[in-house]
mmCIF file of C-alpha atoms and ligand atoms in Angstrom:
data_model
loop_
_atom_site.group_PDB
_atom_site.id
_atom_site.type_symbol
_atom_site.label_atom_id
_atom_site.label_comp_id
_atom_site.label_asym_id
_atom_site.label_seq_id
_atom_site.Cartn_x
_atom_site.Cartn_y
_atom_site.Cartn_z
ATOM 1 C CA MET J 299 -6.368 -22.716 -4.963
ATOM 2 C CA LYS J 300 -5.118 -20.803 -1.944
ATOM 3 C CA ASP J 301 -4.767 -22.266 1.536
ATOM 4 C CA LEU J 302 -6.266 -20.652 4.587
ATOM 5 C CA LEU J 303 -3.292 -19.150 6.418
ATOM 6 C CA ILE J 304 -3.892 -18.396 10.065
ATOM 7 C CA TYR J 305 -1.603 -17.568 12.961
ATOM 8 C CA LYS J 306 -2.521 -18.309 16.561
ATOM 9 C CA CYS J 307 -1.293 -16.979 19.878
ATOM 10 C CA GLU J 308 -0.718 -20.055 22.045
ATOM 11 C CA VAL J 309 -1.148 -17.922 25.184
ATOM 12 C CA CYS J 310 -4.475 -16.129 24.624
ATOM 13 C CA GLY J 311 -5.946 -17.864 21.550
ATOM 14 C CA TYR J 312 -5.918 -14.750 19.378
ATOM 15 C CA ILE J 313 -6.105 -15.738 15.684
ATOM 16 C CA LEU J 314 -5.020 -13.714 12.675
ATOM 17 C CA GLU J 315 -5.721 -14.587 9.041
ATOM 18 C CA VAL J 316 -3.280 -13.721 6.262
ATOM 19 C CA ILE J 317 -5.258 -12.133 3.442
ATOM 20 C CA ASP J 318 -2.415 -11.108 1.179
ATOM 21 C CA LEU J 319 1.176 -12.349 1.221
ATOM 22 C CA GLY J 320 2.400 -9.239 -0.579
ATOM 23 C CA LYS J 321 5.896 -9.926 -1.823
ATOM 24 C CA LYS J 322 6.424 -12.812 0.563
ATOM 25 C CA GLN J 323 6.614 -16.236 -1.009
ATOM 26 C CA LEU J 324 4.422 -19.233 -0.444
ATOM 27 C CA ILE J 325 5.974 -22.539 -1.392
ATOM 28 C CA GLU J 326 3.793 -25.614 -1.447
ATOM 29 C CA SER J 327 5.326 -29.033 -1.749
ATOM 30 C CA GLY J 328 3.388 -31.577 -3.736
ATOM 31 C CA THR J 329 0.015 -32.498 -2.346
ATOM 32 C CA SER J 330 1.083 -32.284 1.287
ATOM 33 C CA PHE J 331 0.204 -29.294 3.403
ATOM 34 C CA ALA J 332 3.838 -28.595 4.165
ATOM 35 C CA ARG J 333 4.661 -25.032 3.308
ATOM 36 C CA THR J 334 7.168 -22.363 3.968
ATOM 37 C CA ILE J 335 6.431 -18.712 4.144
ATOM 38 C CA THR J 336 9.717 -16.954 3.772
ATOM 39 C CA VAL J 337 10.314 -13.826 5.799
ATOM 40 C CA ALA J 338 6.796 -13.801 7.231
ATOM 41 C CA ASP J 339 7.285 -16.531 9.826
ATOM 42 C CA ALA J 340 7.684 -15.645 13.475
ATOM 43 C CA LYS J 341 7.361 -11.927 12.937
ATOM 44 C CA LEU J 342 3.921 -11.708 14.511
ATOM 45 C CA ILE J 343 4.046 -11.232 18.274
ATOM 46 C CA CYS J 344 1.178 -11.636 20.769
ATOM 47 C CA CYS J 345 1.394 -11.859 24.567
ATOM 48 C CA GLY J 346 5.144 -11.332 24.158
ATOM 49 C CA LYS J 347 5.615 -14.507 22.112
ATOM 50 C CA PRO J 348 5.787 -15.313 18.386
ATOM 51 C CA MET J 349 2.443 -16.446 16.978
ATOM 52 C CA THR J 350 2.478 -19.869 15.294
ATOM 53 C CA LEU J 351 1.349 -20.680 11.771
ATOM 54 C CA VAL J 352 -1.493 -23.157 12.282
ATOM 55 C CA GLN J 353 -1.099 -26.413 10.343
ATOM 56 C CA ALA J 354 -4.325 -28.208 9.448
ATOM 57 C CA ASN J 355 -4.833 -31.832 10.467
ATOM 58 C CA SER J 356 -1.753 -31.766 12.690
ATOM 59 C CA VAL J 357 -3.255 -32.478 16.118
ATOM 60 C CA ASP J 358 -3.514 -36.054 17.353
ATOM 61 C CA ALA J 359 -7.303 -36.332 17.657
ATOM 62 C CA SER J 360 -10.174 -38.260 16.096
ATOM 63 C CA ASN J 361 -10.169 -37.797 12.298
ATOM 64 C CA GLU J 362 -13.761 -39.064 12.227
ATOM 65 C CA LYS J 363 -14.936 -36.162 14.410
ATOM 66 C CA HIS J 364 -12.873 -33.386 12.816
ATOM 67 C CA VAL J 365 -12.181 -33.816 9.093
ATOM 68 C CA PRO J 366 -14.852 -31.812 7.220
ATOM 69 C CA ILE J 367 -17.196 -33.730 4.920
ATOM 70 C CA ILE J 368 -18.253 -31.750 1.831
ATOM 71 C CA GLU J 369 -21.566 -32.504 0.132
ATOM 72 C CA PHE J 370 -22.571 -30.689 -3.055
ATOM 73 C CA GLY J 371 -26.100 -29.558 -3.857
ATOM 74 C CA ASN J 372 -27.290 -27.751 -6.999
ATOM 75 C CA ASP J 373 -25.574 -24.478 -6.104
ATOM 76 C CA THR J 374 -24.504 -25.207 -2.548
ATOM 77 C CA ALA J 375 -21.825 -26.975 -0.587
ATOM 78 C CA VAL J 376 -22.825 -28.327 2.802
ATOM 79 C CA VAL J 377 -19.888 -28.893 5.150
ATOM 80 C CA LYS J 378 -20.424 -31.293 8.046
ATOM 81 C CA VAL J 379 -17.709 -31.586 10.644
ATOM 82 C CA GLY J 380 -16.865 -35.183 11.022
ATOM 83 C CA SER J 381 -18.247 -38.403 9.617
ATOM 84 C CA ILE J 382 -19.200 -38.758 13.292
ATOM 85 C CA SER J 383 -20.634 -35.405 14.406
ATOM 86 C CA HIS J 384 -18.209 -33.314 16.448
ATOM 87 C CA PRO J 385 -19.365 -32.381 19.988
ATOM 88 C CA MET J 386 -20.853 -28.875 20.396
ATOM 89 C CA THR J 387 -20.606 -28.378 24.169
ATOM 90 C CA PRO J 388 -19.350 -25.137 25.779
ATOM 91 C CA GLU J 389 -16.116 -26.924 26.649
ATOM 92 C CA HIS J 390 -15.485 -28.495 23.239
ATOM 93 C CA PHE J 391 -16.961 -27.235 20.000
ATOM 94 C CA ILE J 392 -16.343 -26.182 16.408
ATOM 95 C CA LYS J 393 -15.898 -22.406 16.410
ATOM 96 C CA TRP J 394 -16.129 -21.821 12.674
ATOM 97 C CA ILE J 395 -16.233 -23.410 9.249
ATOM 98 C CA THR J 396 -14.569 -21.681 6.305
ATOM 99 C CA ILE J 397 -14.615 -22.632 2.652
ATOM 100 C CA LEU J 398 -12.355 -21.528 -0.184
ATOM 101 C CA TYR J 399 -13.472 -21.918 -3.782
ATOM 102 C CA GLY J 400 -12.303 -20.167 -6.917
ATOM 103 C CA ASP J 401 -11.254 -16.697 -5.777
ATOM 104 C CA ARG J 402 -13.753 -16.625 -2.898
ATOM 105 C CA ILE J 403 -13.900 -17.332 0.802
ATOM 106 C CA GLN J 404 -16.877 -17.751 3.147
ATOM 107 C CA ARG J 405 -17.002 -18.346 6.895
ATOM 108 C CA VAL J 406 -19.793 -19.355 9.270
ATOM 109 C CA GLU J 407 -19.280 -18.948 13.009
ATOM 110 C CA LEU J 408 -20.832 -21.546 15.298
ATOM 111 C CA GLU J 409 -21.833 -21.643 18.967
ATOM 112 C CA PRO J 410 -22.146 -24.473 21.477
ATOM 113 C CA GLY J 411 -25.480 -26.186 20.898
ATOM 114 C CA ASP J 412 -25.397 -25.567 17.139
ATOM 115 C CA THR J 413 -25.126 -28.425 14.666
ATOM 116 C CA PRO J 414 -21.502 -28.702 13.506
ATOM 117 C CA GLU J 415 -22.285 -27.957 9.883
ATOM 118 C CA ALA J 416 -22.870 -25.047 7.529
ATOM 119 C CA SER J 417 -24.385 -24.522 4.083
ATOM 120 C CA PHE J 418 -22.666 -22.246 1.573
ATOM 121 C CA HIS J 419 -23.951 -20.848 -1.707
ATOM 122 C CA ILE J 420 -21.205 -21.566 -4.257
ATOM 123 C CA GLY J 421 -22.997 -21.247 -7.589
ATOM 124 C CA ASN J 422 -21.614 -23.696 -10.123
ATOM 125 C CA GLU J 423 -18.146 -23.904 -8.550
ATOM 126 C CA SER J 424 -16.924 -27.483 -8.504
ATOM 127 C CA ASN J 425 -13.778 -27.402 -6.332
ATOM 128 C CA VAL J 426 -14.009 -26.577 -2.637
ATOM 129 C CA LYS J 427 -11.606 -26.597 0.288
ATOM 130 C CA ALA J 428 -13.271 -26.713 3.691
ATOM 131 C CA TYR J 429 -11.716 -25.833 7.046
ATOM 132 C CA ALA J 430 -13.122 -26.415 10.516
ATOM 133 C CA TYR J 431 -11.672 -24.999 13.721
ATOM 134 C CA CYS J 432 -12.095 -26.925 17.003
ATOM 135 C CA ASN J 433 -11.461 -24.950 20.190
ATOM 136 C CA LEU J 434 -9.446 -27.867 21.599
ATOM 137 C CA HIS J 435 -8.052 -29.645 18.544
ATOM 138 C CA GLY J 436 -7.272 -26.834 16.143
ATOM 139 C CA LEU J 437 -7.607 -26.632 12.387
ATOM 140 C CA TRP J 438 -8.908 -29.398 10.099
ATOM 141 C CA MET J 439 -9.176 -29.368 6.347
ATOM 142 C CA SER J 440 -10.428 -31.395 3.416
ATOM 143 C CA SER J 441 -11.134 -30.721 -0.230
ATOM 144 C CA ALA J 442 -13.630 -32.110 -2.704
ATOM 145 C CA SER J 443 -14.690 -31.775 -6.308
ATOM 146 C CA ARG J 444 -18.245 -31.911 -7.583
ATOM 147 C CA GLN J 445 -18.970 -35.012 -9.637
ATOM 148 C CA LYS J 446 -20.077 -34.008 -13.131
HETATM 149 FE FE1 FE2 D 796 -12.411 -31.448 18.802
#
C-alpha cells in the first residue's frame, strides 16, 4: 500500500501532496518509514527555501495523543486521534485525518472544537493506513487490519 507523501514549507506551512511519482523511484526499507525519493527531493521551493518531505511519527510529542487509533465497523473505519483524545483548541488541533486503503484515499478536514475523529466508508476493505496532522506536532500514522 502507498504512503501519504507530503511536503511542507517550514516558513509558511504550505503543504503539497505527491499524487504520482511518475518515473521517480520510491524505495521503502523493511517495515520502517524510512524512504528515499530519488531525484524528487529538495526540488520543491516555497518562500525561497526547499520544502521538506514530512516524516510521520518523527516529532517528539505524546504518542498517546497523536497516533491514530483505527476501529472497524461493518463497512466503516473510524479513526480517533490518540488513545487519549488530542486537544482541539484554536492554538493546537488536528487539521485533517486521511486514510489510505486499497487504491483509494479519503480525507476529512477538522476545525477547533470538533472531535478529533472521523468515520470513513471503506466497504469490505480490511487493511487501512491512517494519518493525522497536528498543527504543532506534524504528521502521525498507524495501520490496522480488520480481524476476520
Ligand atoms: Fe499535537
